[in-house]
Every structure is written in C-alpha cells, then in structure tokens.
PDB file of C-alpha atoms in Angstrom:
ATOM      1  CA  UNK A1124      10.266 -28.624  -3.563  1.00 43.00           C
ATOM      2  CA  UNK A1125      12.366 -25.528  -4.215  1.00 43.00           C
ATOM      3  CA  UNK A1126      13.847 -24.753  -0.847  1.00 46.00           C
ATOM      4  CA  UNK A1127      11.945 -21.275  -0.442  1.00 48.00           C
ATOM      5  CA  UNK A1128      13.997 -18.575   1.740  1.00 88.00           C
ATOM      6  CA  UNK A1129      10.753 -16.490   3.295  1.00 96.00           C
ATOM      7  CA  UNK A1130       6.763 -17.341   3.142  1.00 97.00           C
ATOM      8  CA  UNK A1131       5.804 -13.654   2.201  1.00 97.00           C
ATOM      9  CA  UNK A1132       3.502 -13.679  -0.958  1.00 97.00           C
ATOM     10  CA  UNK A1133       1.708 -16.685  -2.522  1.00 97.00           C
ATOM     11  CA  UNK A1134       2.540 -15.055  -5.758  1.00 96.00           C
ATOM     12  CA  UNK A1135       6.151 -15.520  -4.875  1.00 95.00           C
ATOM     13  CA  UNK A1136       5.785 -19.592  -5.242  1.00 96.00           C
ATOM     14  CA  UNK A1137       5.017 -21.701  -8.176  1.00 97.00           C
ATOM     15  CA  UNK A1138       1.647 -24.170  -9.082  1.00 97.00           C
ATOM     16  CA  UNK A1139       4.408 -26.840  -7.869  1.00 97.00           C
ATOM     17  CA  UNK A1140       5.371 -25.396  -4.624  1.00 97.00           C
ATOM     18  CA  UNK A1141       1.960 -24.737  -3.659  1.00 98.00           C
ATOM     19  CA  UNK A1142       1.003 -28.241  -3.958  1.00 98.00           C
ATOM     20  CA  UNK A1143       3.477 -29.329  -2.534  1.00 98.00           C
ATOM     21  CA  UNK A1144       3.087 -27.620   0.771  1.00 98.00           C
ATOM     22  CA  UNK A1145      -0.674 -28.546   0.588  1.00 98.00           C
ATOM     23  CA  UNK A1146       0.464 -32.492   0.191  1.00 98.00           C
ATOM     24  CA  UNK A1147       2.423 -32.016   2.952  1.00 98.00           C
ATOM     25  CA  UNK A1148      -0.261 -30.667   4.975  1.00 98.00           C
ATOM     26  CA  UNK A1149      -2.687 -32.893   4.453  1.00 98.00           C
ATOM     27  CA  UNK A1150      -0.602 -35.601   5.076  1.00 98.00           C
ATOM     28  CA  UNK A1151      -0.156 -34.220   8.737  1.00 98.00           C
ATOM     29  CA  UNK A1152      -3.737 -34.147   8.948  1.00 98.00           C
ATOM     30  CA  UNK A1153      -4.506 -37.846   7.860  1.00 98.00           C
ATOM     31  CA  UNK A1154      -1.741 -38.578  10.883  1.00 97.00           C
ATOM     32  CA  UNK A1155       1.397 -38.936   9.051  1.00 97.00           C
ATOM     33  CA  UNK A1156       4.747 -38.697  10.524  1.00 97.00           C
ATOM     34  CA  UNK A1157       5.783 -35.184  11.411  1.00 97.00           C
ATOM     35  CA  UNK A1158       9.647 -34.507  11.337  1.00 97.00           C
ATOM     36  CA  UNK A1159      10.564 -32.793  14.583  1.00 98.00           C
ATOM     37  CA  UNK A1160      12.793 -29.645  14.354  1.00 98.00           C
ATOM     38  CA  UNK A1161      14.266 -30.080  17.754  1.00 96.00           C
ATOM     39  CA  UNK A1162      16.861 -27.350  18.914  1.00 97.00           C
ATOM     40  CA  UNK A1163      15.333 -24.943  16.481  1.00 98.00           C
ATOM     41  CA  UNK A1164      13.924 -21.179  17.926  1.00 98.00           C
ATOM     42  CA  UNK A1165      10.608 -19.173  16.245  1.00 98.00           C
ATOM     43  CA  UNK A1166       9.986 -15.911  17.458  1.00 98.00           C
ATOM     44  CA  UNK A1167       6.405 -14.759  16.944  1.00 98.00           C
ATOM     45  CA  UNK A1168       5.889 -11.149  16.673  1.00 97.00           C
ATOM     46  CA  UNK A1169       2.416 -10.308  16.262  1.00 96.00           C
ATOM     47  CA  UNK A1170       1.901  -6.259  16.148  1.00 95.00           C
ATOM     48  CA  UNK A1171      -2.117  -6.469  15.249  1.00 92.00           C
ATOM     49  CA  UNK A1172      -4.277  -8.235  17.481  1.00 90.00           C
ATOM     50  CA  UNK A1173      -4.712 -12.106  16.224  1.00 93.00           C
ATOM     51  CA  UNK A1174      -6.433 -15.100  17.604  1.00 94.00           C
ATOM     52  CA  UNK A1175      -6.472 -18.157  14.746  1.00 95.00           C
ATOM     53  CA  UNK A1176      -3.437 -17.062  12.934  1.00 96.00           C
ATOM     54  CA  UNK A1177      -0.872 -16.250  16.310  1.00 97.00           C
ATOM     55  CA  UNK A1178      -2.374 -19.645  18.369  1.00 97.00           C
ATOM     56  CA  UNK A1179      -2.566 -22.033  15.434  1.00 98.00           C
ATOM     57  CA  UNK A1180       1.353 -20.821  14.515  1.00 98.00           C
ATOM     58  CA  UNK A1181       1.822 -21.763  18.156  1.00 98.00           C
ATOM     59  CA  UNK A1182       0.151 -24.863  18.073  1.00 98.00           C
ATOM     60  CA  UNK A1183       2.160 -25.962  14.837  1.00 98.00           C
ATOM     61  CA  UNK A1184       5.116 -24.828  16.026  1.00 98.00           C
ATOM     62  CA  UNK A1185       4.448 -27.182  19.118  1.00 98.00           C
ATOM     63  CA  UNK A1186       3.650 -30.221  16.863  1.00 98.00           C
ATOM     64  CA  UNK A1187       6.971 -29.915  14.795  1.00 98.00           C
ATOM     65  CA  UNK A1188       9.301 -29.687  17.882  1.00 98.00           C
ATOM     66  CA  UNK A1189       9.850 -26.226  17.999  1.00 98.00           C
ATOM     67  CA  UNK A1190      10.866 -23.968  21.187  1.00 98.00           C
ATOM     68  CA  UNK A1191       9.479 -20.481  20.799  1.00 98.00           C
ATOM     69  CA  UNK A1192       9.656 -16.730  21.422  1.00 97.00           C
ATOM     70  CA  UNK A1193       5.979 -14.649  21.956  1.00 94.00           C
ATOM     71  CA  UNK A1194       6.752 -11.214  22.004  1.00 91.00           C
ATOM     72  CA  UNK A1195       4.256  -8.416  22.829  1.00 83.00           C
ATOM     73  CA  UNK A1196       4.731  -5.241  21.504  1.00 79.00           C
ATOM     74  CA  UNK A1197       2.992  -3.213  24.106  1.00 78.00           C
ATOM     75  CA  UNK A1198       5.808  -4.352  26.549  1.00 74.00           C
ATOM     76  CA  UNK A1199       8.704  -4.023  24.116  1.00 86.00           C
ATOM     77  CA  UNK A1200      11.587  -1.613  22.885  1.00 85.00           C
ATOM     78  CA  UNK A1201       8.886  -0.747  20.383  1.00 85.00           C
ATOM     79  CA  UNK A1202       7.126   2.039  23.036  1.00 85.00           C
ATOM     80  CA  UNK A1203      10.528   3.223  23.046  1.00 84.00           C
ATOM     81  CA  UNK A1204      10.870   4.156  19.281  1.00 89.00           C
ATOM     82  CA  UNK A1205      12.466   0.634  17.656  1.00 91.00           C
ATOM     83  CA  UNK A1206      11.671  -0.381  14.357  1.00 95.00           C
ATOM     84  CA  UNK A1207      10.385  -3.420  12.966  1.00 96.00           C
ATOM     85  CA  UNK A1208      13.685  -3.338  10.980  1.00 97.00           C
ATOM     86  CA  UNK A1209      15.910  -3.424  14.624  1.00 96.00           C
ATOM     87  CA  UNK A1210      13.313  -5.798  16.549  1.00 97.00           C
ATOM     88  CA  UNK A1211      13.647  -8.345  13.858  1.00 97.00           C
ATOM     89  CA  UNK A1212      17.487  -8.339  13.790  1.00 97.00           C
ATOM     90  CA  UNK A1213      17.658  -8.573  17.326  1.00 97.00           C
ATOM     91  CA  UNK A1214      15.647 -11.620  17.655  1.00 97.00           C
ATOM     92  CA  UNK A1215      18.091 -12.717  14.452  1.00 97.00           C
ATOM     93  CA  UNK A1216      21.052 -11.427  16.583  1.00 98.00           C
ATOM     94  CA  UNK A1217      19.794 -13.433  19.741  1.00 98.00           C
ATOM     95  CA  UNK A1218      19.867 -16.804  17.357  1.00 97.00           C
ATOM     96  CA  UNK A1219      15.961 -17.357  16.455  1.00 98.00           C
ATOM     97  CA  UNK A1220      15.954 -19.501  13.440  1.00 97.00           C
ATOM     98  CA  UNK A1221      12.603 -17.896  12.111  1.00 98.00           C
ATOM     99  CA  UNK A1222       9.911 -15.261  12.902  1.00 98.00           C
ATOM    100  CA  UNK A1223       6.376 -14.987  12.323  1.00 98.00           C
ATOM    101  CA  UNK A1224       4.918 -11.957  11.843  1.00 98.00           C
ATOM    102  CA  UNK A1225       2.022 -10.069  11.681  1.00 97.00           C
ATOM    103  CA  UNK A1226       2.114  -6.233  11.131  1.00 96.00           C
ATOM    104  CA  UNK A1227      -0.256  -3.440   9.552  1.00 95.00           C
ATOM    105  CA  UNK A1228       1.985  -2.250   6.845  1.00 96.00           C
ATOM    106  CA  UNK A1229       1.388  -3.447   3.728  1.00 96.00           C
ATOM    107  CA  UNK A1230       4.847  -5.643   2.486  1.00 97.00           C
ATOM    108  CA  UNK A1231       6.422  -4.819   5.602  1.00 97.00           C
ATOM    109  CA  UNK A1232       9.036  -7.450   4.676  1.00 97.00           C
ATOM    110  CA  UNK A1233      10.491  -5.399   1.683  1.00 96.00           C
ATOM    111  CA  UNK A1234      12.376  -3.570   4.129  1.00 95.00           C
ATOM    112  CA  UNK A1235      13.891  -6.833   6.144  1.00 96.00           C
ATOM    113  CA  UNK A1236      14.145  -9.401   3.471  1.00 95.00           C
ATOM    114  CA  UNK A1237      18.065  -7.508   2.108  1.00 94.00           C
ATOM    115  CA  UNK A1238      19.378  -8.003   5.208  1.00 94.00           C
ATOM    116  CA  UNK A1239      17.838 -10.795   7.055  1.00 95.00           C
ATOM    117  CA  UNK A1240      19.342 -14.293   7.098  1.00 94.00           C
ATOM    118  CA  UNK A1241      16.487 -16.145   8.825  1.00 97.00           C
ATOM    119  CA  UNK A1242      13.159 -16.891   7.169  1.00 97.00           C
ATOM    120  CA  UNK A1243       9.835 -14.622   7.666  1.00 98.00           C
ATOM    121  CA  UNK A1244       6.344 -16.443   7.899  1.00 98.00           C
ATOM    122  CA  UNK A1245       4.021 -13.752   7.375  1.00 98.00           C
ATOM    123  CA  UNK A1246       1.089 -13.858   9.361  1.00 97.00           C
ATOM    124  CA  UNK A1247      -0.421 -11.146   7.795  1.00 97.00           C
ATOM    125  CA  UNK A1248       0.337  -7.376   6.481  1.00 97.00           C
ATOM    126  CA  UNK A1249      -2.018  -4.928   6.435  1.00 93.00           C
ATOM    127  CA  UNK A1250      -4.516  -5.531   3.300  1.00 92.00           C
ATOM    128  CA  UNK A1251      -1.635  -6.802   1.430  1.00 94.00           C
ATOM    129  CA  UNK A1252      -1.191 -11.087   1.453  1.00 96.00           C
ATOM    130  CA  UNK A1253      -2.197 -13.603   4.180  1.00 97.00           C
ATOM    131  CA  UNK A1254      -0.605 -16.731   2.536  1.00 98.00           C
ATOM    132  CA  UNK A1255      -0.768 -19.100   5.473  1.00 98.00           C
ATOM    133  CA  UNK A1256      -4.555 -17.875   5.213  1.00 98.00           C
ATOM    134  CA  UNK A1257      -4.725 -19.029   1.757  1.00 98.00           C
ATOM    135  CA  UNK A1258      -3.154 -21.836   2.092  1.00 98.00           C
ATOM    136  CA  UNK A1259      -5.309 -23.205   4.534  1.00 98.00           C
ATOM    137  CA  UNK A1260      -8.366 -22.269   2.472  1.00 98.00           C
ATOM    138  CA  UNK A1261      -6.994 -23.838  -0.447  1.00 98.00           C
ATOM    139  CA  UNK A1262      -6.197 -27.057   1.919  1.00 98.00           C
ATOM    140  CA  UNK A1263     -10.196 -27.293   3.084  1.00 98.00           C
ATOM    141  CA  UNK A1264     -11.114 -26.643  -0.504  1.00 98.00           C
ATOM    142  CA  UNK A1265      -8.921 -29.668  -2.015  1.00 98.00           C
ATOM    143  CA  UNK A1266     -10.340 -32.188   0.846  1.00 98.00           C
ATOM    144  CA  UNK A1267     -13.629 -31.152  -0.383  1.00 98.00           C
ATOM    145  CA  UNK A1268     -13.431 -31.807  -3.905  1.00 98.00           C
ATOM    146  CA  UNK A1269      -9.946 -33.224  -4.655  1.00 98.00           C
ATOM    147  CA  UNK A1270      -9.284 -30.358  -7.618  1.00 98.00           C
ATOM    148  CA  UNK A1271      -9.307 -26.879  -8.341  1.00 98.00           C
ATOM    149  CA  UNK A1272      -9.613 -26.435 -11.890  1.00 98.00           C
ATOM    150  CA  UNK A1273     -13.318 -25.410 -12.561  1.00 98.00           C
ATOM    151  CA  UNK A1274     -14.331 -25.047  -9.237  1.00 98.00           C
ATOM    152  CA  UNK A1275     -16.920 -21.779  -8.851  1.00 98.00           C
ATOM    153  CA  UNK A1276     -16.330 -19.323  -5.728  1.00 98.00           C
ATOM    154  CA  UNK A1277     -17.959 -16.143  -4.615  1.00 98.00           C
ATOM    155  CA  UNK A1278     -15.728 -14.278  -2.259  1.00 98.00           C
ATOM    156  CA  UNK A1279     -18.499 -11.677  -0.121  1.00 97.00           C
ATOM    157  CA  UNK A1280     -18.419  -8.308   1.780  1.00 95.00           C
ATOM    158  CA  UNK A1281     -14.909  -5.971   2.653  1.00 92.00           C
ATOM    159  CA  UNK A1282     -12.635  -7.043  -0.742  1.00 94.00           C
ATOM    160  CA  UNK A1283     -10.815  -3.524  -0.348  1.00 91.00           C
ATOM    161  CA  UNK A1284      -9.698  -4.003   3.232  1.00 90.00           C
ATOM    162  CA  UNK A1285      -8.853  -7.626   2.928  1.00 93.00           C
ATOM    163  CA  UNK A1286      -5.552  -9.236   2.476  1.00 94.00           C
ATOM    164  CA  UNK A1287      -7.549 -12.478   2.249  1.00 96.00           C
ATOM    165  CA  UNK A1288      -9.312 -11.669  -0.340  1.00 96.00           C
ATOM    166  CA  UNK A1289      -6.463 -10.106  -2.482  1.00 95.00           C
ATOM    167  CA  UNK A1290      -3.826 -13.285  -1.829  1.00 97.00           C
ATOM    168  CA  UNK A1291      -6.844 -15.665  -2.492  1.00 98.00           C
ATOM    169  CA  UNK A1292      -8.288 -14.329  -5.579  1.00 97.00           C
ATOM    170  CA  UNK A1293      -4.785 -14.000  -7.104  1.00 97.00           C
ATOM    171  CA  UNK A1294      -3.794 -17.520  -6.322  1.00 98.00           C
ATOM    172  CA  UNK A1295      -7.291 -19.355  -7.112  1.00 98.00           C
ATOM    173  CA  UNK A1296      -7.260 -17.797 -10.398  1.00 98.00           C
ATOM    174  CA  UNK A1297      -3.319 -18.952 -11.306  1.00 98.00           C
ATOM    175  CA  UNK A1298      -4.886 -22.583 -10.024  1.00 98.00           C
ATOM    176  CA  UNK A1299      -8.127 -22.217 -12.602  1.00 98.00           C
ATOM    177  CA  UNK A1300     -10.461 -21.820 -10.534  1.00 98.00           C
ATOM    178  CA  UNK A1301     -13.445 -18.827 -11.138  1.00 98.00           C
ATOM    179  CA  UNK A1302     -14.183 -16.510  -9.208  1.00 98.00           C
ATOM    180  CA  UNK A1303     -16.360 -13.893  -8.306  1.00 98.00           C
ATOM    181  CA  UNK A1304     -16.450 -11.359  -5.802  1.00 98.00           C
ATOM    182  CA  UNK A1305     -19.331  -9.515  -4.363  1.00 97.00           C
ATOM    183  CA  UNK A1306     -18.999  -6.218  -2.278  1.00 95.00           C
ATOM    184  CA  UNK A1307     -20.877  -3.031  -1.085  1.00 93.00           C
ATOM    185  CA  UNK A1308     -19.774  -0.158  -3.340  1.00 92.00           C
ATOM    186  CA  UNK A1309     -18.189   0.952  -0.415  1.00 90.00           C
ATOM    187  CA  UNK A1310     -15.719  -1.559  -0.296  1.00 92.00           C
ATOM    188  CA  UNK A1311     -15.350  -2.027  -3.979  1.00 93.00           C
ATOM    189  CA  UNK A1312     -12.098  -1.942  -5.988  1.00 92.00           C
ATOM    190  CA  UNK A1313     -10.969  -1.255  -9.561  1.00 91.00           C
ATOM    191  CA  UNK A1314     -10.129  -3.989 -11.462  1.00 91.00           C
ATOM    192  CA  UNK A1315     -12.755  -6.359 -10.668  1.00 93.00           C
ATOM    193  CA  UNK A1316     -16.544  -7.247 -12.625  1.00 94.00           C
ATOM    194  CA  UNK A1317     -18.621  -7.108  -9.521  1.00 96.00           C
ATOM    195  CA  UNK A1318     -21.863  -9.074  -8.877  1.00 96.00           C
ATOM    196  CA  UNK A1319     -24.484  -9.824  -6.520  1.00 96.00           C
ATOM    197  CA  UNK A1320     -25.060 -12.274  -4.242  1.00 97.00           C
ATOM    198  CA  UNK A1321     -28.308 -13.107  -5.313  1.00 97.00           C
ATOM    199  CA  UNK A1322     -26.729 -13.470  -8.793  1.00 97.00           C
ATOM    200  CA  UNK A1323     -24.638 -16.068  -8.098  1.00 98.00           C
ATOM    201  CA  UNK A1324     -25.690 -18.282  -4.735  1.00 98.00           C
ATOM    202  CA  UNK A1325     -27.076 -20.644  -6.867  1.00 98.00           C
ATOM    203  CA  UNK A1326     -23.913 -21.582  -9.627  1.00 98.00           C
ATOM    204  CA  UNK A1327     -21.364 -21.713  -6.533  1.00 98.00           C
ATOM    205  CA  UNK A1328     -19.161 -24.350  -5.203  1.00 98.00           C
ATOM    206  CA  UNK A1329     -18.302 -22.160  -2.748  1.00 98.00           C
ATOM    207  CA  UNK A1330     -19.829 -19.301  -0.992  1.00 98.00           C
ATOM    208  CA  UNK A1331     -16.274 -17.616   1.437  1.00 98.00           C
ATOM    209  CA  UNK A1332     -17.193 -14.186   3.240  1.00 97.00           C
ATOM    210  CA  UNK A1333     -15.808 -11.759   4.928  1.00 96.00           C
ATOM    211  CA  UNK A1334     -15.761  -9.624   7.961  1.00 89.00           C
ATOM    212  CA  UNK A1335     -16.236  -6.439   7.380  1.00 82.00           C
ATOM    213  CA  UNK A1336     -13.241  -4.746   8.945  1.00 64.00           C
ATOM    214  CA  UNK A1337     -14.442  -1.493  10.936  1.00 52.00           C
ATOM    215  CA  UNK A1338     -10.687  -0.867  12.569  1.00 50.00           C
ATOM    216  CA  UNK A1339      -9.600  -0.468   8.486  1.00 47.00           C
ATOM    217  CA  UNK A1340     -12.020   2.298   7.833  1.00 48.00           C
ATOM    218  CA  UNK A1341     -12.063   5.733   8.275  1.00 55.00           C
ATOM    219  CA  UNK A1342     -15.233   7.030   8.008  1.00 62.00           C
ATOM    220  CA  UNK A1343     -17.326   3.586   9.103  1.00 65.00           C
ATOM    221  CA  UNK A1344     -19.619   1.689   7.065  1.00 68.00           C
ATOM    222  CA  UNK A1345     -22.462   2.952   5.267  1.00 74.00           C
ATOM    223  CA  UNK A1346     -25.298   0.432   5.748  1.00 87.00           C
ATOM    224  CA  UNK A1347     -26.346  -0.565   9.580  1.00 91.00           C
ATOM    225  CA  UNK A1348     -25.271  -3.929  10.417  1.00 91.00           C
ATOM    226  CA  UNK A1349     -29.136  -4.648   9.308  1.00 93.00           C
ATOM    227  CA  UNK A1350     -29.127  -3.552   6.279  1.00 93.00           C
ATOM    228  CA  UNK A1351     -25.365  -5.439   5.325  1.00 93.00           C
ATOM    229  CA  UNK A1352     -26.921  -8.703   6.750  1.00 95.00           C
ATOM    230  CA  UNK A1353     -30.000  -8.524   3.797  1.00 95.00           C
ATOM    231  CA  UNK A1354     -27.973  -7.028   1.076  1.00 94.00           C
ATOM    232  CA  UNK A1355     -24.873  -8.986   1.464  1.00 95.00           C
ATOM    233  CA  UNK A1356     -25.071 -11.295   4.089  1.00 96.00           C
ATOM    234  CA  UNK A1357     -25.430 -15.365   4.335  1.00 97.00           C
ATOM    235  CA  UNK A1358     -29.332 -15.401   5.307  1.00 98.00           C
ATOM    236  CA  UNK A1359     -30.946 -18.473   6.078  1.00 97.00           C
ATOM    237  CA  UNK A1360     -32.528 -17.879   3.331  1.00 98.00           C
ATOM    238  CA  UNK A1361     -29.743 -17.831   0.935  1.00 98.00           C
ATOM    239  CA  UNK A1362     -28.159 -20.380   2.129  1.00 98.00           C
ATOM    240  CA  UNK A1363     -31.030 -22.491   1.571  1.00 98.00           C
ATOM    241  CA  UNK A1364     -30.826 -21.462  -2.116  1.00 98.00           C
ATOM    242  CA  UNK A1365     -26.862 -23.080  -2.418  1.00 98.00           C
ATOM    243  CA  UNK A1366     -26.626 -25.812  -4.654  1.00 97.00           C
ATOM    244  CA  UNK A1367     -26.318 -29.346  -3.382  1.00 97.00           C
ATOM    245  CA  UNK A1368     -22.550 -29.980  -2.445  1.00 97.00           C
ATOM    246  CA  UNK A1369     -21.866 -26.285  -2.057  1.00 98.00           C
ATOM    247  CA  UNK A1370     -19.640 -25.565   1.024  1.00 98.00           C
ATOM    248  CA  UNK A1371     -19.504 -22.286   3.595  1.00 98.00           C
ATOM    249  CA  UNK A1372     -16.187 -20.723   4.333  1.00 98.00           C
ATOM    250  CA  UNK A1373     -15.360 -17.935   6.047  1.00 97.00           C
ATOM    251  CA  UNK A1374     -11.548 -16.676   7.536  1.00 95.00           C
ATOM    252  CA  UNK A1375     -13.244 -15.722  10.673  1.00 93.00           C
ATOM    253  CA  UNK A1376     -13.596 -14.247  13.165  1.00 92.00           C
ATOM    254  CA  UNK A1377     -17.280 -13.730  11.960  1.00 92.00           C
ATOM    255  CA  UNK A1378     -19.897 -10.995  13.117  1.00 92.00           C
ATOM    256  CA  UNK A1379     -22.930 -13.147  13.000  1.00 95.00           C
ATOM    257  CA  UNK A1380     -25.987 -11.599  12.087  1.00 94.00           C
ATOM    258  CA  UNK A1381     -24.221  -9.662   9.478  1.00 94.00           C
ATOM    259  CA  UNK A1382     -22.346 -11.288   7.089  1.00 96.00           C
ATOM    260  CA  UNK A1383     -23.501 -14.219   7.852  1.00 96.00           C
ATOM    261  CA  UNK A1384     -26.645 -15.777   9.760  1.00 97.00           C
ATOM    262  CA  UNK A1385     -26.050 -17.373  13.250  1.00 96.00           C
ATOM    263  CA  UNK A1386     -28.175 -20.683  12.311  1.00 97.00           C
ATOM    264  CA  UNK A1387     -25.422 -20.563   9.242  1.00 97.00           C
ATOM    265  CA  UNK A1388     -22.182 -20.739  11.248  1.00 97.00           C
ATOM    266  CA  UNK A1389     -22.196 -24.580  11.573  1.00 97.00           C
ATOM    267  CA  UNK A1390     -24.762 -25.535   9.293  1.00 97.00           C
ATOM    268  CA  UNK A1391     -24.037 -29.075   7.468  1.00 98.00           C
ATOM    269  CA  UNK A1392     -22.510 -26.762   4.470  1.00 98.00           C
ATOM    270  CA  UNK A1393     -20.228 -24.364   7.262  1.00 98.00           C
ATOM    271  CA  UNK A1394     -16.344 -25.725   6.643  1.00 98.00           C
ATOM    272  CA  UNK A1395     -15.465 -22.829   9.263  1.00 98.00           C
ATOM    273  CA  UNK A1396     -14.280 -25.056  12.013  1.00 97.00           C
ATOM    274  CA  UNK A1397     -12.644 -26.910   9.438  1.00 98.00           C
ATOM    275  CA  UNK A1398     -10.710 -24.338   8.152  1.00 98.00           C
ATOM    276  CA  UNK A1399      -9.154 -23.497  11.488  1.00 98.00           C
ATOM    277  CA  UNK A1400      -8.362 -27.271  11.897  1.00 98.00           C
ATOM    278  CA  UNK A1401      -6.430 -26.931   9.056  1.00 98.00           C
ATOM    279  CA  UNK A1402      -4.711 -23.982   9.886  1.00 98.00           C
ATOM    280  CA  UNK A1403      -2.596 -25.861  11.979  1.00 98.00           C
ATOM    281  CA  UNK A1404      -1.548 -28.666   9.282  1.00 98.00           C
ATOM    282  CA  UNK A1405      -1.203 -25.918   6.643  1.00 98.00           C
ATOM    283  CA  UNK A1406       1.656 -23.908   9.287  1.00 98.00           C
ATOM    284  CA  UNK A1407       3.271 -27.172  10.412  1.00 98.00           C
ATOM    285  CA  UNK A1408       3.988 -27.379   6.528  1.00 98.00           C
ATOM    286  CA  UNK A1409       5.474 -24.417   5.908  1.00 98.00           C
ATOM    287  CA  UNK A1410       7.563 -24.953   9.188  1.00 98.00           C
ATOM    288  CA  UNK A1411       9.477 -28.032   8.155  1.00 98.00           C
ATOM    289  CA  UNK A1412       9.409 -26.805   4.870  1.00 96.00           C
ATOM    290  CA  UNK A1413      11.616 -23.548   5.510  1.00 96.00           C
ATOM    291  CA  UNK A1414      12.887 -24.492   8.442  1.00 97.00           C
ATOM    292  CA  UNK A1415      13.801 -28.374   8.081  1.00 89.00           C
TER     293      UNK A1415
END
C-alpha cells in the first residue's frame, strides 16, 4: 500500500488503498495476527460528543499495542482561548506519534496538515468526511456480498447535515456501486436526483439511514418525529417490503421510532451491531497502517 501520511478524506486514497485497508481489516476480524505497535503514543482529541467512533478508536488502539492520550476539552487550555492549531502541536511537541480527532469544523485539518509531522485520523469534521465511518460501512457491506460493483443502496433522512452521507456516497460511487438518496426537502441538497422511499425499498441491496441531526439545525425540523417516522422512516411495514437478501444499516446512534422502527433495530436484516463490530477492525487497520 502507498504509505499514506494522514486519514483525512476517503477521496484522498485510491480504489487500491481502500482495499487494501479493508483486507487488512477483515483479516483482524477472521482472527489474524495483529502487529503490535508497542512504545508508540495516540492522543485522542474528541471536541464533539462521540460514543462508537471515540471508544472503538480506543478499543483498536488497545488491540494494536498502543498507549494513549484522552483529552477532554472542557478541562483543557481550550477554555482558555487555545486553538486546535496549538493543542495539536503540543501533543506533537510532547512526542504523541498520532492523534485522532473529532471536531465541528468542516476540514479542520487544512489548517494542521503544513505543519504537522505526525499523522491525523479523523474521527469526524463537522458535515464534511467520516472516513473511518465509511470504511467500516464499506467493510460490513463486502462481508455481505463479497463485491461492490452493482450493488443498489438507498442512503435515508438528514443528507445535508451528514458527513456520512457525503464521504459514503462519494466513495460508493468511485467503487460502482448505485446509489440513491432519499431526504425531507428540508434536508435536501443540490446536486443530487432525489427519490422516495417507497420508490425504491423494493430494488435495494441496502437500505442505510440516518439520524436526523437536531444539534446541526437552526431552526428544528419541520415534520414531528411522527410524521418523519411514516414519510421517511424504516416501518415495519417497509421493511417487510425489502427484497430477500437486503441488509439494514444505520451509523447510529439511532432515534427509534423515527427513522427507523424499534422491532427493526435487530431484525434478521439489521447489520447495525455489525457495523460497530467492525468499527474496531476497520481503526486497528488504519492504525498499523499509518502508524506501523
């Protein structure tokens, strides 16, 4: 693999490199030998609130041998006035050999990357890119059907306000895959041919929603939590209406009863759990990757 200085965008790495991280992973997950990164420091500086993404970095970063830094921002320098630009060379200056971070402004790492000689793992930026997200997704989706090319997925509910959603349906197209997207006006972007649900349940390989994310908006959403759950939602109904083979994905956390159904959540189709199993695999990857 082309030794890859920072994990920002997924549109930053080639077909090739993507694979190969997903190989990787997956190897991990069928219990192959893990290289240990002994000696080696991650700092993980999480400045949005995260639960998967933050504890499955930790849990990775466990696997592979790594000592690490959690920093909180509410008791840092940063109620004093420090940037993300100073925090981040400090932890460089203190001799981390990585960071992880997650942070509300979109490409926050434009500013670091020209001056930073350790590699960034982004957890997340604003509405911007979630690769380790992706990847994962793209790992659950492989084990499932062993390809890409051809494969049919609906990606439901908050497009506009979702870095998933924009790293996702940028990457699954470059790997052939087709894909729709389905959204409230409301949450609607240019650029996109948008559908219904009801539309397309039935041609899909894959049905992937989203939470609708009320701490992005400004003025609040403009159906009840009701009304989201029939328009756009994953009703029992619905889901009953899925083609046989069709999986359930979803980047969680999940509202249920509005985008998708509670009796849905670990249906037989539901690869939600999975995903978050993989989360782990997919981060030990990049780890040893960038770091080994």
């Amino acid at each position: 693999m082309t030794q890859v200085k920072h994990l920002t965008r997924l549109s930053d790495l080639t077909i090739e490199e993507i694979m190969t991280i997903l190989e990787t992973a997956n190897q991990y997950a069928e219990g192959g030998n893990v290289p240990q990164l002994t000696g080696k420091v991650v700092a993980n500086l999480f400045f949005e609130p995260s639960t998967r993404t933050q504890y499955s970095f930790a849990m990775a970063e466990h696997k592979v041998g790594l000592h690490t830094l959690d920093f909180t921002a509410e008791t840092s320098s940063v109620q004093k006035g420090e940037t993300l630009y100073d925090t981040v060379k400090t932890f460089e200056a203190i001799g981390v050999d990585g960071v992880v971070i997650r942070h509300p402004q979109n490409n926050y790492f434009d500013e670091l990357i020209p001056n930073l000689n350790i590699p960034i793992f982004n957890g997340g930026d604003g509405s911007g890119n979630h690769p380790t997200q992706s990847l994962l997704d793209l790992l659950t989706i492989l084990q499932e059907y062993g390809e890409f090319e051809g494969l049919k997925i609906a990606i439901v509910g908050d497009i506009a306000h979702s870095r998933v959603a924009h790293t996702n349906i940028e990457v699954m197209n470059r790997l052939g895959m087709e894909v729709h997207v389905v959204a409230p006006e409301q949450f609607q972007e240019v650029g996109y041919h948008w559908e219904t649900l009801d539309e397309v349940i039935e041609e899909m390989d894959i049905i992937m929603l989203l939470r609708v994310q009320h701490e992005r908006h400004d003025n609040g959403m403009s159906l009840t939590k009701e009304e989201y759950h029939q328009q756009y939602g994953l009703t029992v109904e619905r889901e009953k209406r899925m083609k046989d083979g069709a999986i359930i994905m979803h980047p969680a956390p999940f509202n249920r009863g509005v985008e998708i159904a509670n009796e849905v959540v670990e249906c037989e189709r539901s690869r939600i759990f999975k995903q978050m199993e993989n989360g782990v695999y997919v981060r030990m990857s990049v780890l040893t990757h960038l770091l080994g």
